């Protein structure tokens, strides 16, 4: 079974621009979560989508948004990029079965390395 | 809220040495606990997990036991190899509500194993 894929793997943008990252989950997985990883803040939760609905959101400004399509693929968008948005963005997928969230195991993609200049 | 604390790194060991990486947590209810590993330039790989108290997760010679009385989930391996050099993350998630799809991670522990 193919793993979680993320595109692109690397991005370089300048301040003020916007960016869209894509994540394709493992076949059959309906939940996609996004995380930001930086040396200073570690791994921080951005949001989670299940069946095209955002079920949970972390403490990030509104410039960070996402969506999920009917085939469970997900995109996240960052508008008006700031230098501090430079990070590794990871997505993870899981079955996301309602009522068993505590036992849903997340499988991660390789990440998208975003550099903001 | 939930939190995870890992031992400070980096940890440097010789090949075949015993490894322990401490992890303690704060959470309401009955969280599930995980260890993930990240190799340079890659995403996170699930190493092992435990979903209830006294469960022992194990994989590739690594083990961790869910200790509710001490709120701990320490990672151990009897004999490390150079290929185990990576960053190790302890994480937890709770059931439903504000925890849907959310893993709370520790700060990570860098492990370097020398031949």
PDB file of C-alpha atoms in Angstrom, chain A residues 9-10 31 33 35 37 42-43 45 47-48 55-56 88 90 97-99 101-111, chain B residues 30-32 34 36 38 41-46 49 51 89 93-103 105-107:
ATOM      1  CA  UNK A   9       9.002  18.461  -1.407  1.00  0.00           C
ATOM      2  CA  UNK A  10      10.719  21.848  -1.446  1.00  0.00           C
ATOM      3  CA  UNK A  31      -8.508  11.832   8.220  1.00  0.00           C
ATOM      4  CA  UNK A  33      -3.777  16.217   9.939  1.00  0.00           C
ATOM      5  CA  UNK A  35       1.763  19.913  11.460  1.00  0.00           C
ATOM      6  CA  UNK A  37       7.943  21.591  12.463  1.00  0.00           C
ATOM      7  CA  UNK A  42       9.082  21.712  17.546  1.00  0.00           C
ATOM      8  CA  UNK A  43       6.050  19.953  16.109  1.00  0.00           C
ATOM      9  CA  UNK A  45      -0.635  20.894  15.201  1.00  0.00           C
ATOM     10  CA  UNK A  47      -5.609  21.363  11.760  1.00  0.00           C
ATOM     11  CA  UNK A  48      -7.352  18.111  10.980  1.00  0.00           C
ATOM     12  CA  UNK A  55     -12.808  18.814  13.026  1.00  0.00           C
ATOM     13  CA  UNK A  56      -9.973  20.406  14.924  1.00  0.00           C
ATOM     14  CA  UNK A  88       8.899  21.649   7.457  1.00  0.00           C
ATOM     15  CA  UNK A  90       4.087  17.501   7.623  1.00  0.00           C
ATOM     16  CA  UNK A  97     -13.073   6.391  12.518  1.00  0.00           C
ATOM     17  CA  UNK A  98     -15.488   8.411  14.598  1.00  0.00           C
ATOM     18  CA  UNK A  99     -15.481   7.444  18.260  1.00  0.00           C
ATOM     19  CA  UNK A 101      -9.944   8.923  17.846  1.00  0.00           C
ATOM     20  CA  UNK A 102      -7.705   7.911  20.719  1.00  0.00           C
ATOM     21  CA  UNK A 103      -6.580   4.797  18.919  1.00  0.00           C
ATOM     22  CA  UNK A 104      -6.236   6.196  15.432  1.00  0.00           C
ATOM     23  CA  UNK A 105      -2.640   5.873  14.433  1.00  0.00           C
ATOM     24  CA  UNK A 106      -1.240   8.624  12.253  1.00  0.00           C
ATOM     25  CA  UNK A 107       1.131   7.881   9.380  1.00  0.00           C
ATOM     26  CA  UNK A 108       3.272  10.731   8.159  1.00  0.00           C
ATOM     27  CA  UNK A 109       4.424  11.873   4.768  1.00  0.00           C
ATOM     28  CA  UNK A 110       7.976  13.063   3.996  1.00  0.00           C
ATOM     29  CA  UNK A 111       7.037  16.717   4.424  1.00  0.00           C
TER      30      UNK A 111
ATOM     31  CA  UNK B  30      -6.919   7.915  28.958  1.00  0.00           C
ATOM     32  CA  UNK B  31      -4.529   9.005  26.223  1.00  0.00           C
ATOM     33  CA  UNK B  32      -2.862   6.776  23.665  1.00  0.00           C
ATOM     34  CA  UNK B  34       3.348   6.822  20.708  1.00  0.00           C
ATOM     35  CA  UNK B  36       7.942   8.251  16.398  1.00  0.00           C
ATOM     36  CA  UNK B  38      12.663  10.898  12.275  1.00  0.00           C
ATOM     37  CA  UNK B  41      15.539  14.751   5.685  1.00  0.00           C
ATOM     38  CA  UNK B  42      12.514  12.528   6.237  1.00  0.00           C
ATOM     39  CA  UNK B  43       9.084  12.625   7.836  1.00  0.00           C
ATOM     40  CA  UNK B  44       8.096  10.806  11.023  1.00  0.00           C
ATOM     41  CA  UNK B  45       7.856   7.039  11.167  1.00  0.00           C
ATOM     42  CA  UNK B  46       5.746   5.301  13.779  1.00  0.00           C
ATOM     43  CA  UNK B  49       2.377   2.627  20.385  1.00  0.00           C
ATOM     44  CA  UNK B  51      -3.349   2.507  23.921  1.00  0.00           C
ATOM     45  CA  UNK B  89       9.609  11.884  19.520  1.00  0.00           C
ATOM     46  CA  UNK B  93      -3.510  11.800  21.698  1.00  0.00           C
ATOM     47  CA  UNK B  94      -6.818  11.772  23.552  1.00  0.00           C
ATOM     48  CA  UNK B  95     -10.232  10.542  22.516  1.00  0.00           C
ATOM     49  CA  UNK B  96     -12.407  12.818  20.437  1.00  0.00           C
ATOM     50  CA  UNK B  97     -13.530  16.383  21.002  1.00  0.00           C
ATOM     51  CA  UNK B  98     -10.713  18.896  20.919  1.00  0.00           C
ATOM     52  CA  UNK B  99      -8.203  16.113  20.332  1.00  0.00           C
ATOM     53  CA  UNK B 100      -9.494  14.823  17.001  1.00  0.00           C
ATOM     54  CA  UNK B 101      -6.518  14.183  14.780  1.00  0.00           C
ATOM     55  CA  UNK B 102      -4.168  16.006  17.125  1.00  0.00           C
ATOM     56  CA  UNK B 103      -0.940  14.534  18.380  1.00  0.00           C
ATOM     57  CA  UNK B 105       4.634  15.901  20.815  1.00  0.00           C
ATOM     58  CA  UNK B 106       7.613  16.151  23.101  1.00  0.00           C
ATOM     59  CA  UNK B 107      10.534  18.265  21.989  1.00  0.00           C
TER      60      UNK B 107
END
